[in-house]
C-alpha positions as YAML, in Angstrom:
chain: A
units: angstrom
residues:
- id: 1
  name: UNK
  ca: [0.25, 0.17, 0.04]
- id: 2
  name: UNK
  ca: [1.31, 3.28, -0.99]
- id: 3
  name: UNK
  ca: [2.18, 5.71, 1.79]
- id: 4
  name: UNK
  ca: [1.24, 9.45, 1.97]
- id: 5
  name: UNK
  ca: [5.30, 9.98, 1.95]
- id: 6
  name: UNK
  ca: [5.10, 8.13, -0.97]
- id: 7
  name: UNK
  ca: [2.02, 9.79, -2.80]
- id: 8
  name: UNK
  ca: [3.51, 13.09, -1.50]
- id: 9
  name: UNK
  ca: [7.50, 12.98, -2.83]
- id: 10
  name: UNK
  ca: [8.98, 15.33, -4.85]
- id: 11
  name: UNK
  ca: [5.39, 17.52, -4.32]
- id: 12
  name: UNK
  ca: [5.08, 20.69, -3.42]
- id: 13
  name: UNK
  ca: [3.63, 20.36, 0.54]
- id: 14
  name: UNK
  ca: [2.04, 23.23, 3.07]
- id: 15
  name: UNK
  ca: [4.44, 25.13, 5.06]
- id: 16
  name: UNK
  ca: [4.34, 23.29, 8.40]
- id: 17
  name: UNK
  ca: [6.13, 26.38, 10.49]
- id: 18
  name: UNK
  ca: [7.54, 29.48, 10.44]
- id: 19
  name: UNK
  ca: [10.22, 30.73, 13.04]
- id: 20
  name: UNK
  ca: [12.49, 33.66, 13.09]
- id: 21
  name: UNK
  ca: [15.84, 32.39, 15.11]
- id: 22
  name: UNK
  ca: [19.12, 34.87, 16.62]
- id: 23
  name: UNK
  ca: [21.91, 34.36, 18.18]
- id: 24
  name: UNK
  ca: [21.93, 36.08, 21.99]
- id: 25
  name: UNK
  ca: [24.67, 37.52, 23.50]
- id: 26
  name: UNK
  ca: [24.25, 35.57, 26.47]
- id: 27
  name: UNK
  ca: [21.87, 32.68, 25.79]
- id: 28
  name: UNK
  ca: [23.25, 31.82, 22.55]
- id: 29
  name: UNK
  ca: [21.14, 30.52, 19.53]
- id: 30
  name: UNK
  ca: [17.21, 30.16, 20.10]
- id: 31
  name: UNK
  ca: [14.17, 30.46, 18.26]
- id: 32
  name: UNK
  ca: [12.40, 33.96, 19.15]
- id: 33
  name: UNK
  ca: [9.31, 33.19, 17.39]
- id: 34
  name: UNK
  ca: [7.56, 30.80, 15.51]
- id: 35
  name: UNK
  ca: [4.11, 29.75, 14.18]
- id: 36
  name: UNK
  ca: [2.49, 27.73, 15.05]
- id: 37
  name: UNK
  ca: [3.91, 27.75, 18.91]
- id: 38
  name: UNK
  ca: [6.10, 25.23, 19.58]
- id: 39
  name: UNK
  ca: [6.40, 23.50, 16.66]
- id: 40
  name: UNK
  ca: [9.79, 23.24, 16.89]
- id: 41
  name: UNK
  ca: [10.60, 21.80, 20.69]
- id: 42
  name: UNK
  ca: [14.06, 23.28, 22.24]
- id: 43
  name: UNK
  ca: [15.75, 19.94, 22.43]
- id: 44
  name: UNK
  ca: [15.11, 19.54, 18.65]
- id: 45
  name: UNK
  ca: [16.43, 23.12, 18.06]
- id: 46
  name: UNK
  ca: [19.78, 22.73, 19.65]
- id: 47
  name: UNK
  ca: [20.34, 19.66, 17.52]
- id: 48
  name: UNK
  ca: [20.36, 21.36, 14.70]
- id: 49
  name: UNK
  ca: [21.34, 25.16, 15.77]
- id: 50
  name: UNK
  ca: [24.23, 25.09, 13.82]
- id: 51
  name: UNK
  ca: [22.65, 24.62, 10.60]
- id: 52
  name: UNK
  ca: [20.34, 27.48, 11.34]
- id: 53
  name: UNK
  ca: [23.20, 29.91, 12.55]
- id: 54
  name: UNK
  ca: [25.97, 28.94, 10.70]
- id: 55
  name: UNK
  ca: [29.37, 29.59, 10.26]
- id: 56
  name: UNK
  ca: [30.17, 32.91, 7.94]
- id: 57
  name: UNK
  ca: [30.86, 31.19, 5.06]
- id: 58
  name: UNK
  ca: [27.28, 30.06, 5.03]
- id: 59
  name: UNK
  ca: [26.13, 33.86, 5.41]
- id: 60
  name: UNK
  ca: [23.62, 35.12, 2.91]
- id: 61
  name: UNK
  ca: [22.55, 32.16, 1.29]
- id: 62
  name: UNK
  ca: [19.63, 29.90, 0.88]
- id: 63
  name: UNK
  ca: [20.68, 26.79, 3.15]
- id: 64
  name: UNK
  ca: [18.16, 23.71, 3.40]
- id: 65
  name: UNK
  ca: [18.18, 20.63, 5.96]
- id: 66
  name: UNK
  ca: [16.47, 17.54, 5.99]
- id: 67
  name: UNK
  ca: [16.98, 16.17, 9.48]
- id: 68
  name: UNK
  ca: [14.39, 14.97, 12.11]
- id: 69
  name: UNK
  ca: [11.59, 14.12, 9.68]
- id: 70
  name: UNK
  ca: [11.31, 17.95, 8.33]
- id: 71
  name: UNK
  ca: [12.57, 20.18, 5.67]
- id: 72
  name: UNK
  ca: [14.39, 23.78, 7.11]
- id: 73
  name: UNK
  ca: [14.54, 26.13, 4.37]
- id: 74
  name: UNK
  ca: [16.43, 29.55, 5.51]
- id: 75
  name: UNK
  ca: [18.91, 32.31, 4.79]
- id: 76
  name: UNK
  ca: [21.46, 32.89, 7.73]
- id: 77
  name: UNK
  ca: [22.13, 36.48, 8.24]
- id: 78
  name: UNK
  ca: [24.61, 38.74, 10.25]
- id: 79
  name: UNK
  ca: [24.43, 42.78, 10.79]
- id: 80
  name: UNK
  ca: [27.54, 43.99, 11.66]
- id: 81
  name: UNK
  ca: [27.19, 47.27, 13.73]
- id: 82
  name: UNK
  ca: [29.09, 48.25, 17.65]
- id: 83
  name: UNK
  ca: [25.65, 49.16, 18.72]
- id: 84
  name: UNK
  ca: [25.12, 45.55, 19.25]
- id: 85
  name: UNK
  ca: [26.93, 42.98, 21.98]
- id: 86
  name: UNK
  ca: [29.78, 41.88, 19.97]
- id: 87
  name: UNK
  ca: [29.14, 43.97, 17.35]
- id: 88
  name: UNK
  ca: [26.79, 41.83, 15.07]
- id: 89
  name: UNK
  ca: [23.52, 40.59, 15.47]
- id: 90
  name: UNK
  ca: [22.75, 37.10, 13.65]
- id: 91
  name: UNK
  ca: [19.22, 35.96, 12.57]
- id: 92
  name: UNK
  ca: [17.01, 33.71, 10.58]
- id: 93
  name: UNK
  ca: [13.91, 33.51, 9.43]
- id: 94
  name: UNK
  ca: [13.70, 29.66, 8.15]
- id: 95
  name: UNK
  ca: [10.54, 27.34, 6.41]
- id: 96
  name: UNK
  ca: [9.55, 24.68, 7.59]
- id: 97
  name: UNK
  ca: [7.60, 21.22, 5.52]
- id: 98
  name: UNK
  ca: [7.72, 18.02, 5.70]
- id: 99
  name: UNK
  ca: [10.44, 15.79, 4.65]
- id: 100
  name: UNK
  ca: [9.39, 14.21, 1.76]
- id: 101
  name: UNK
  ca: [8.09, 17.04, 0.16]
- id: 102
  name: UNK
  ca: [9.52, 19.65, -2.99]
- id: 103
  name: UNK
  ca: [10.60, 23.21, -1.23]
- id: 104
  name: UNK
  ca: [12.97, 24.66, -3.92]
- id: 105
  name: UNK
  ca: [9.32, 27.47, -4.18]
- id: 106
  name: UNK
  ca: [9.97, 28.82, -0.75]
- id: 107
  name: UNK
  ca: [13.76, 29.43, -1.47]
- id: 108
  name: UNK
  ca: [13.04, 32.98, -3.14]
- id: 109
  name: UNK
  ca: [10.23, 33.74, -0.34]
- id: 110
  name: UNK
  ca: [12.56, 33.05, 2.37]
- id: 111
  name: UNK
  ca: [15.61, 35.53, 0.95]
- id: 112
  name: UNK
  ca: [12.83, 37.85, -0.06]
- id: 113
  name: UNK
  ca: [11.51, 37.89, 3.49]
- id: 114
  name: UNK
  ca: [15.23, 37.93, 5.07]
- id: 115
  name: UNK
  ca: [16.03, 41.39, 2.93]
- id: 116
  name: UNK
  ca: [13.17, 42.22, 4.49]
- id: 117
  name: UNK
  ca: [13.76, 42.38, 7.70]
- id: 118
  name: UNK
  ca: [17.54, 43.08, 7.37]
- id: 119
  name: UNK
  ca: [16.12, 46.50, 6.47]
- id: 120
  name: UNK
  ca: [13.35, 46.84, 9.28]
- id: 121
  name: UNK
  ca: [16.04, 46.09, 11.85]
- id: 122
  name: UNK
  ca: [18.29, 48.55, 10.29]
- id: 123
  name: UNK
  ca: [15.60, 51.50, 10.45]
- id: 124
  name: UNK
  ca: [13.99, 50.40, 12.91]
- id: 125
  name: UNK
  ca: [15.86, 47.59, 15.60]
- id: 126
  name: UNK
  ca: [12.52, 45.46, 14.48]
- id: 127
  name: UNK
  ca: [14.57, 42.32, 15.49]
- id: 128
  name: UNK
  ca: [16.87, 43.66, 18.24]
- id: 129
  name: UNK
  ca: [14.04, 45.56, 20.21]
- id: 130
  name: UNK
  ca: [11.76, 43.15, 22.34]
- id: 131
  name: UNK
  ca: [8.66, 45.34, 22.04]
- id: 132
  name: UNK
  ca: [8.33, 44.48, 18.61]
- id: 133
  name: UNK
  ca: [8.20, 40.96, 19.14]
- id: 134
  name: UNK
  ca: [4.00, 40.65, 19.46]
- id: 135
  name: UNK
  ca: [4.41, 42.24, 15.83]
- id: 136
  name: UNK
  ca: [7.01, 39.53, 14.88]
- id: 137
  name: UNK
  ca: [4.79, 36.84, 15.83]
- id: 138
  name: UNK
  ca: [1.34, 37.94, 14.05]
- id: 139
  name: UNK
  ca: [3.46, 38.71, 11.08]
- id: 140
  name: UNK
  ca: [4.29, 35.12, 11.00]
- id: 141
  name: UNK
  ca: [0.81, 33.71, 11.84]
- id: 142
  name: UNK
  ca: [-0.25, 35.89, 9.08]
- id: 143
  name: UNK
  ca: [2.52, 34.96, 6.54]
- id: 144
  name: UNK
  ca: [1.73, 31.25, 7.12]
- id: 145
  name: UNK
  ca: [-2.01, 31.24, 6.81]
- id: 146
  name: UNK
  ca: [-1.64, 33.51, 3.47]
- id: 147
  name: UNK
  ca: [0.70, 31.05, 2.00]
- id: 148
  name: UNK
  ca: [-0.88, 28.06, 2.74]
- id: 149
  name: UNK
  ca: [-4.59, 29.34, 2.04]
- id: 150
  name: UNK
  ca: [-3.79, 31.37, -1.10]
- id: 151
  name: UNK
  ca: [0.27, 31.40, -2.26]
- id: 152
  name: UNK
  ca: [0.40, 34.86, -2.07]
- id: 153
  name: UNK
  ca: [1.02, 37.25, 1.33]
- id: 154
  name: UNK
  ca: [1.26, 40.99, 1.82]
- id: 155
  name: UNK
  ca: [2.69, 42.46, 4.79]
- id: 156
  name: UNK
  ca: [3.25, 46.44, 5.81]
- id: 157
  name: UNK
  ca: [5.28, 46.93, 8.58]
- id: 158
  name: UNK
  ca: [6.05, 50.98, 9.60]
- id: 159
  name: UNK
  ca: [6.11, 52.15, 5.86]
- id: 160
  name: UNK
  ca: [7.26, 49.21, 4.31]
- id: 161
  name: UNK
  ca: [5.12, 46.91, 2.18]
- id: 162
  name: UNK
  ca: [6.47, 43.70, 1.01]
- id: 163
  name: UNK
  ca: [4.28, 41.60, -1.21]
- id: 164
  name: UNK
  ca: [5.44, 37.63, -0.84]
- id: 165
  name: UNK
  ca: [4.13, 34.48, -3.96]
- id: 166
  name: UNK
  ca: [4.84, 31.00, -4.22]
- id: 167
  name: UNK
  ca: [5.40, 30.77, -7.60]
- id: 168
  name: UNK
  ca: [5.22, 27.42, -8.95]
- id: 169
  name: UNK
  ca: [9.11, 26.40, -10.26]
- id: 170
  name: UNK
  ca: [8.79, 24.02, -13.14]
- id: 171
  name: UNK
  ca: [11.47, 21.38, -14.35]
- id: 172
  name: UNK
  ca: [13.62, 22.27, -16.66]
- id: 173
  name: UNK
  ca: [12.71, 21.09, -20.55]
- id: 174
  name: UNK
  ca: [14.03, 18.22, -22.47]
- id: 175
  name: UNK
  ca: [16.72, 18.56, -24.65]
- id: 176
  name: UNK
  ca: [15.27, 19.76, -28.30]
- id: 177
  name: UNK
  ca: [16.24, 17.20, -31.06]
- id: 178
  name: UNK
  ca: [16.42, 18.08, -34.78]
- id: 179
  name: UNK
  ca: [13.89, 15.28, -35.45]
- id: 180
  name: UNK
  ca: [11.81, 15.80, -33.16]
- id: 181
  name: UNK
  ca: [8.11, 17.58, -34.20]
- id: 182
  name: UNK
  ca: [7.11, 20.71, -32.33]
- id: 183
  name: UNK
  ca: [3.37, 20.86, -31.77]
- id: 184
  name: UNK
  ca: [1.12, 24.22, -30.62]
- id: 185
  name: UNK
  ca: [-1.17, 23.57, -28.39]
- id: 186
  name: UNK
  ca: [-4.59, 23.73, -29.54]
- id: 187
  name: UNK
  ca: [-4.79, 26.81, -27.24]
- id: 188
  name: UNK
  ca: [-2.59, 28.67, -28.82]
- id: 189
  name: UNK
  ca: [-2.90, 27.88, -32.07]
- id: 190
  name: UNK
  ca: [-3.92, 31.46, -32.90]
- id: 191
  name: UNK
  ca: [-0.91, 33.07, -30.96]
- id: 192
  name: UNK
  ca: [-0.42, 36.85, -31.80]
- id: 193
  name: UNK
  ca: [3.38, 36.97, -33.71]
- id: 194
  name: UNK
  ca: [3.74, 40.29, -32.10]
- id: 195
  name: UNK
  ca: [4.09, 39.27, -28.22]
- id: 196
  name: UNK
  ca: [6.97, 37.10, -29.44]
- id: 197
  name: UNK
  ca: [10.62, 38.05, -29.63]
- id: 198
  name: UNK
  ca: [12.43, 38.31, -33.31]
- id: 199
  name: UNK
  ca: [13.68, 34.60, -33.25]
- id: 200
  name: UNK
  ca: [9.92, 33.11, -32.09]
- id: 201
  name: UNK
  ca: [8.14, 35.28, -34.74]
- id: 202
  name: UNK
  ca: [10.69, 33.60, -37.41]
- id: 203
  name: UNK
  ca: [10.66, 30.22, -36.21]
- id: 204
  name: UNK
  ca: [6.38, 30.20, -35.11]
- id: 205
  name: UNK
  ca: [5.00, 30.17, -38.84]
- id: 206
  name: UNK
  ca: [6.79, 26.96, -38.88]
- id: 207
  name: UNK
  ca: [5.36, 25.49, -36.72]
- id: 208
  name: UNK
  ca: [2.58, 23.10, -38.14]
- id: 209
  name: UNK
  ca: [3.02, 19.68, -36.24]
- id: 210
  name: UNK
  ca: [4.18, 18.49, -39.53]
- id: 211
  name: UNK
  ca: [7.90, 19.93, -39.60]
- id: 212
  name: UNK
  ca: [10.54, 18.60, -37.15]
- id: 213
  name: UNK
  ca: [12.99, 21.04, -35.93]
- id: 214
  name: UNK
  ca: [15.85, 20.47, -38.63]
- id: 215
  name: UNK
  ca: [13.51, 21.55, -41.57]
- id: 216
  name: UNK
  ca: [12.04, 24.23, -39.32]
- id: 217
  name: UNK
  ca: [15.37, 26.04, -38.55]
- id: 218
  name: UNK
  ca: [16.16, 25.15, -42.72]
- id: 219
  name: UNK
  ca: [12.88, 27.27, -43.73]
- id: 220
  name: UNK
  ca: [13.19, 29.60, -40.95]
- id: 221
  name: UNK
  ca: [16.11, 30.29, -41.89]
- id: 222
  name: UNK
  ca: [17.36, 30.49, -38.35]
- id: 223
  name: UNK
  ca: [20.35, 28.47, -36.84]
- id: 224
  name: UNK
  ca: [19.75, 25.92, -35.53]
- id: 225
  name: UNK
  ca: [20.94, 26.09, -32.00]
- id: 226
  name: UNK
  ca: [18.67, 29.24, -31.87]
- id: 227
  name: UNK
  ca: [16.00, 26.75, -33.23]
- id: 228
  name: UNK
  ca: [16.00, 24.65, -30.57]
- id: 229
  name: UNK
  ca: [16.40, 27.36, -27.64]
- id: 230
  name: UNK
  ca: [13.34, 29.03, -29.08]
- id: 231
  name: UNK
  ca: [11.55, 26.04, -29.05]
- id: 232
  name: UNK
  ca: [12.96, 24.61, -25.34]
- id: 233
  name: UNK
  ca: [11.50, 27.74, -24.39]
- id: 234
  name: UNK
  ca: [8.06, 27.19, -25.72]
- id: 235
  name: UNK
  ca: [8.06, 23.79, -24.19]
- id: 236
  name: UNK
  ca: [9.12, 25.47, -20.76]
- id: 237
  name: UNK
  ca: [5.96, 27.12, -20.82]
- id: 238
  name: UNK
  ca: [3.63, 24.78, -22.39]
- id: 239
  name: UNK
  ca: [2.93, 26.66, -25.43]
- id: 240
  name: UNK
  ca: [4.57, 23.58, -27.51]
- id: 241
  name: UNK
  ca: [4.19, 19.26, -27.32]
- id: 242
  name: UNK
  ca: [6.51, 17.95, -28.92]
- id: 243
  name: UNK
  ca: [6.38, 14.88, -30.93]
- id: 244
  name: UNK
  ca: [7.90, 11.68, -33.14]
- id: 245
  name: UNK
  ca: [7.92, 12.76, -36.71]
- id: 246
  name: UNK
  ca: [5.16, 11.45, -38.42]
- id: 247
  name: UNK
  ca: [5.63, 8.35, -40.98]
- id: 248
  name: UNK
  ca: [3.64, 5.89, -42.31]
- id: 249
  name: UNK
  ca: [6.14, 3.56, -41.41]
- id: 250
  name: UNK
  ca: [6.36, 3.72, -38.29]
- id: 251
  name: UNK
  ca: [5.18, 1.40, -35.36]
- id: 252
  name: UNK
  ca: [3.11, 2.26, -32.48]
- id: 253
  name: UNK
  ca: [1.88, 0.41, -29.46]
- id: 254
  name: UNK
  ca: [-1.17, 0.98, -27.45]
- id: 255
  name: UNK
  ca: [-0.44, 1.50, -23.38]
- id: 256
  name: UNK
  ca: [-2.53, 0.88, -20.23]
- id: 257
  name: UNK
  ca: [-3.83, 4.61, -20.49]
- id: 258
  name: UNK
  ca: [-6.37, 3.40, -23.59]
- id: 259
  name: UNK
  ca: [-8.56, 2.91, -21.20]
- id: 260
  name: UNK
  ca: [-9.32, 6.09, -20.19]
- id: 261
  name: UNK
  ca: [-11.40, 6.87, -23.81]
- id: 262
  name: UNK
  ca: [-13.81, 3.88, -22.69]
- id: 263
  name: UNK
  ca: [-13.74, 5.02, -18.74]
- id: 264
  name: UNK
  ca: [-14.19, 9.41, -19.41]
- id: 265
  name: UNK
  ca: [-16.77, 10.18, -21.70]
- id: 266
  name: UNK
  ca: [-16.00, 13.86, -22.31]
- id: 267
  name: UNK
  ca: [-12.02, 12.45, -22.77]
- id: 268
  name: UNK
  ca: [-13.82, 10.18, -25.47]
- id: 269
  name: UNK
  ca: [-15.84, 13.10, -27.07]
- id: 270
  name: UNK
  ca: [-12.67, 15.29, -27.02]
- id: 271
  name: UNK
  ca: [-10.57, 12.74, -29.14]
- id: 272
  name: UNK
  ca: [-13.54, 11.83, -31.38]
- id: 273
  name: UNK
  ca: [-14.23, 15.59, -32.14]
- id: 274
  name: UNK
  ca: [-10.37, 16.19, -32.95]
- id: 275
  name: UNK
  ca: [-9.13, 13.36, -34.81]
- id: 276
  name: UNK
  ca: [-12.41, 13.89, -37.45]
- id: 277
  name: UNK
  ca: [-11.31, 14.06, -40.57]
- id: 278
  name: UNK
  ca: [-14.01, 16.05, -42.32]
- id: 279
  name: UNK
  ca: [-16.49, 18.27, -39.94]
- id: 280
  name: UNK
  ca: [-19.30, 18.19, -42.24]
- id: 281
  name: UNK
  ca: [-19.87, 14.42, -41.75]
- id: 282
  name: UNK
  ca: [-21.26, 12.47, -38.90]
- id: 283
  name: UNK
  ca: [-18.16, 12.04, -36.24]
- id: 284
  name: UNK
  ca: [-16.28, 8.75, -35.93]
- id: 285
  name: UNK
  ca: [-17.32, 6.46, -33.18]
- id: 286
  name: UNK
  ca: [-15.43, 5.24, -30.20]
- id: 287
  name: UNK
  ca: [-15.71, 2.30, -31.21]
- id: 288
  name: UNK
  ca: [-13.55, 2.67, -34.43]
- id: 289
  name: UNK
  ca: [-11.38, 4.98, -32.75]
- id: 290
  name: UNK
  ca: [-10.74, 2.00, -30.00]
- id: 291
  name: UNK
  ca: [-10.57, -0.59, -32.63]
- id: 292
  name: UNK
  ca: [-7.74, 1.29, -34.65]
- id: 293
  name: UNK
  ca: [-5.64, 2.32, -31.07]
- id: 294
  name: UNK
  ca: [-5.41, -1.53, -29.53]
- id: 295
  name: UNK
  ca: [-4.37, -3.15, -32.83]
- id: 296
  name: UNK
  ca: [-1.08, -0.81, -32.70]
- id: 297
  name: UNK
  ca: [1.20, -3.21, -31.62]
- id: 298
  name: UNK
  ca: [4.78, -4.73, -32.50]
- id: 299
  name: UNK
  ca: [5.18, -5.91, -36.13]
- id: 300
  name: UNK
  ca: [2.52, -3.44, -36.88]
- id: 301
  name: UNK
  ca: [3.26, -0.01, -38.62]
- id: 302
  name: UNK
  ca: [0.67, 2.18, -39.29]
- id: 303
  name: UNK
  ca: [0.15, 2.12, -43.33]
- id: 304
  name: UNK
  ca: [-0.72, -2.06, -42.47]
- id: 305
  name: UNK
  ca: [-3.12, -0.79, -39.87]
- id: 306
  name: UNK
  ca: [-4.94, 1.74, -42.53]
- id: 307
  name: UNK
  ca: [-5.16, -0.42, -45.36]
- id: 308
  name: UNK
  ca: [-7.09, -3.06, -43.14]
- id: 309
  name: UNK
  ca: [-9.11, -0.63, -40.91]
- id: 310
  name: UNK
  ca: [-9.41, 2.08, -43.96]
- id: 311
  name: UNK
  ca: [-9.71, 4.95, -41.08]
- id: 312
  name: UNK
  ca: [-10.50, 7.96, -43.91]
- id: 313
  name: UNK
  ca: [-13.77, 6.09, -44.15]
- id: 314
  name: UNK
  ca: [-15.00, 6.26, -40.80]
- id: 315
  name: UNK
  ca: [-13.96, 9.94, -41.06]
- id: 316
  name: UNK
  ca: [-10.90, 9.41, -39.33]
- id: 317
  name: UNK
  ca: [-8.08, 11.89, -39.71]
- id: 318
  name: UNK
  ca: [-5.12, 8.84, -39.06]
- id: 319
  name: UNK
  ca: [-2.27, 11.94, -38.38]
- id: 320
  name: UNK
  ca: [-4.85, 13.56, -35.76]
- id: 321
  name: UNK
  ca: [-5.36, 10.01, -34.05]
- id: 322
  name: UNK
  ca: [-1.67, 9.54, -33.63]
- id: 323
  name: UNK
  ca: [-1.14, 13.44, -32.58]
- id: 324
  name: UNK
  ca: [-3.58, 12.87, -29.82]
- id: 325
  name: UNK
  ca: [-2.53, 9.33, -28.91]
- id: 326
  name: UNK
  ca: [0.67, 10.20, -28.57]
- id: 327
  name: UNK
  ca: [0.03, 13.72, -26.47]
- id: 328
  name: UNK
  ca: [-2.35, 11.61, -24.02]
- id: 329
  name: UNK
  ca: [-0.15, 9.13, -23.80]
- id: 330
  name: UNK
  ca: [-2.67, 6.75, -25.13]
- id: 331
  name: UNK
  ca: [0.15, 5.18, -27.63]
- id: 332
  name: UNK
  ca: [3.75, 5.14, -27.78]
- id: 333
  name: UNK
  ca: [6.56, 5.29, -31.19]
- id: 334
  name: UNK
  ca: [8.27, 2.29, -31.37]
- id: 335
  name: UNK
  ca: [11.53, 3.20, -32.28]
- id: 336
  name: UNK
  ca: [14.04, 1.03, -34.92]
- id: 337
  name: UNK
  ca: [17.74, 1.57, -33.21]
- id: 338
  name: UNK
  ca: [20.24, -0.03, -35.09]
- id: 339
  name: UNK
  ca: [23.53, -1.56, -34.28]
- id: 340
  name: UNK
  ca: [26.93, -2.49, -36.43]
- id: 341
  name: UNK
  ca: [28.15, -5.52, -35.57]
- id: 342
  name: UNK
  ca: [31.33, -5.58, -38.05]
- id: 343
  name: UNK
  ca: [34.94, -4.49, -37.29]
- id: 344
  name: UNK
  ca: [35.50, -1.46, -39.33]
- id: 345
  name: UNK
  ca: [32.80, 1.23, -39.40]
- id: 346
  name: UNK
  ca: [32.58, 3.79, -41.87]
- id: 347
  name: UNK
  ca: [31.74, 7.21, -41.26]
- id: 348
  name: UNK
  ca: [27.52, 6.53, -41.29]
- id: 349
  name: UNK
  ca: [27.94, 3.22, -39.52]
- id: 350
  name: UNK
  ca: [29.61, 4.81, -36.75]
- id: 351
  name: UNK
  ca: [26.03, 6.36, -35.47]
- id: 352
  name: UNK
  ca: [24.75, 2.54, -35.60]
- id: 353
  name: UNK
  ca: [25.45, 2.20, -32.21]
- id: 354
  name: UNK
  ca: [22.41, 1.22, -30.41]
- id: 355
  name: UNK
  ca: [21.69, 4.77, -29.20]
- id: 356
  name: UNK
  ca: [20.32, 6.58, -32.58]
- id: 357
  name: UNK
  ca: [17.21, 6.03, -33.76]
- id: 358
  name: UNK
  ca: [16.12, 5.81, -37.51]
- id: 359
  name: UNK
  ca: [14.68, 9.18, -37.38]
- id: 360
  name: UNK
  ca: [18.31, 10.93, -35.70]
- id: 361
  name: UNK
  ca: [20.48, 8.91, -38.39]
- id: 362
  name: UNK
  ca: [17.96, 10.68, -41.35]
- id: 363
  name: UNK
  ca: [18.10, 13.94, -39.87]
- id: 364
  name: UNK
  ca: [21.93, 13.71, -39.35]
- id: 365
  name: UNK
  ca: [22.59, 12.43, -42.99]
- id: 366
  name: UNK
  ca: [19.91, 13.61, -44.67]
- id: 367
  name: UNK
  ca: [18.86, 10.60, -46.31]
- id: 368
  name: UNK
  ca: [15.61, 9.34, -46.35]
- id: 369
  name: UNK
  ca: [13.02, 6.72, -44.68]
- id: 370
  name: UNK
  ca: [13.36, 4.72, -47.48]
- id: 371
  name: UNK
  ca: [17.20, 5.26, -48.50]
- id: 372
  name: UNK
  ca: [18.09, 3.87, -44.72]
- id: 373
  name: UNK
  ca: [16.05, 1.02, -44.25]
- id: 374
  name: UNK
  ca: [17.44, -0.27, -48.61]
- id: 375
  name: UNK
  ca: [21.00, 0.50, -47.34]
- id: 376
  name: UNK
  ca: [20.29, -1.34, -43.48]
- id: 377
  name: UNK
  ca: [18.30, -4.20, -45.37]
- id: 378
  name: UNK
  ca: [21.91, -4.88, -47.50]
- id: 379
  name: UNK
  ca: [23.82, -4.68, -44.65]
- id: 380
  name: UNK
  ca: [24.75, -7.95, -43.55]
- id: 381
  name: UNK
  ca: [26.84, -6.44, -40.15]
- id: 382
  name: UNK
  ca: [23.41, -4.46, -39.25]
- id: 383
  name: UNK
  ca: [21.41, -5.61, -36.51]
- id: 384
  name: UNK
  ca: [18.08, -4.12, -35.81]
- id: 385
  name: UNK
  ca: [16.85, -3.29, -32.05]
- id: 386
  name: UNK
  ca: [13.07, -2.28, -31.84]
- id: 387
  name: UNK
  ca: [12.08, -0.67, -28.11]
...
């Protein structure tokens, strides 16, 4: 049985606690305020205070400590001034979440909040003056409540206002390759070019779901590296998806996600509307769509399926059917990877290393799929791996 920890591992969780710690000239490191109260016990803090108020080499850097079943994100600060005992004031504002949850989204907030408190301390002795302690406690209560509830919080102290917001930080987009086909998501198909940078304005007209990245670079007359960077940026902001190159010689295989077509009526209707060949004819039936998807398997290419099932007679556009299946994980493309087993490979055969599939080799060499298949079929030193 999956536990809550395994379900939430790596995902964003709520803030369990926010605490302010400082180094007192006689009492040493301590928690000054925390919300909720007593979430971090004195015993627990004594075990970790070396990481909350660390040596000066780690000052003014975001630090994350994962211990004792919790994860703590802090930004230790030292303010030098002769008005303080030992001529310095040390503090840290820390966010606490569950140890299995993602915490990177809190890092810019912790840093921004600490920089705000530095300014407040230098102007009003906001942290070092005990008279401000109730206001600090009220501030921490508001921050944890607002951020957990709405992911935004506005704090005003004296004449200064600070806005805090949890911004979702997505993973870096995958590397873009020449053989991949960028496809604009449906809601962005009519996106205005005037809102884009110059490179995107040159590239976007050629993103039509047919051209691979290498061809787009050639048609747009833009350097290949710039096109890849542009498309990677569009993928990052969720404007574009990357799909395999469409070919009738491709072999596809259905996945377990195919059952979603039978279980989710809205999803099925969305599929039927998308794959329809002509809008002035009755939309395809779920039976016809399911029949094609379910017969996608090893050893059967798309051309064979089209001859066998005649999708166009049922008002089904096989290209859109494949696109929809790939976008939603209903099917996956089975690629061919040639492996050279001879002794001395030529320049092209050096690419037959089991790591490059047919599409990659064709884009790199300029060969058509048919020509590459002819060359490989005639080469007795090449074995094909399909995966």
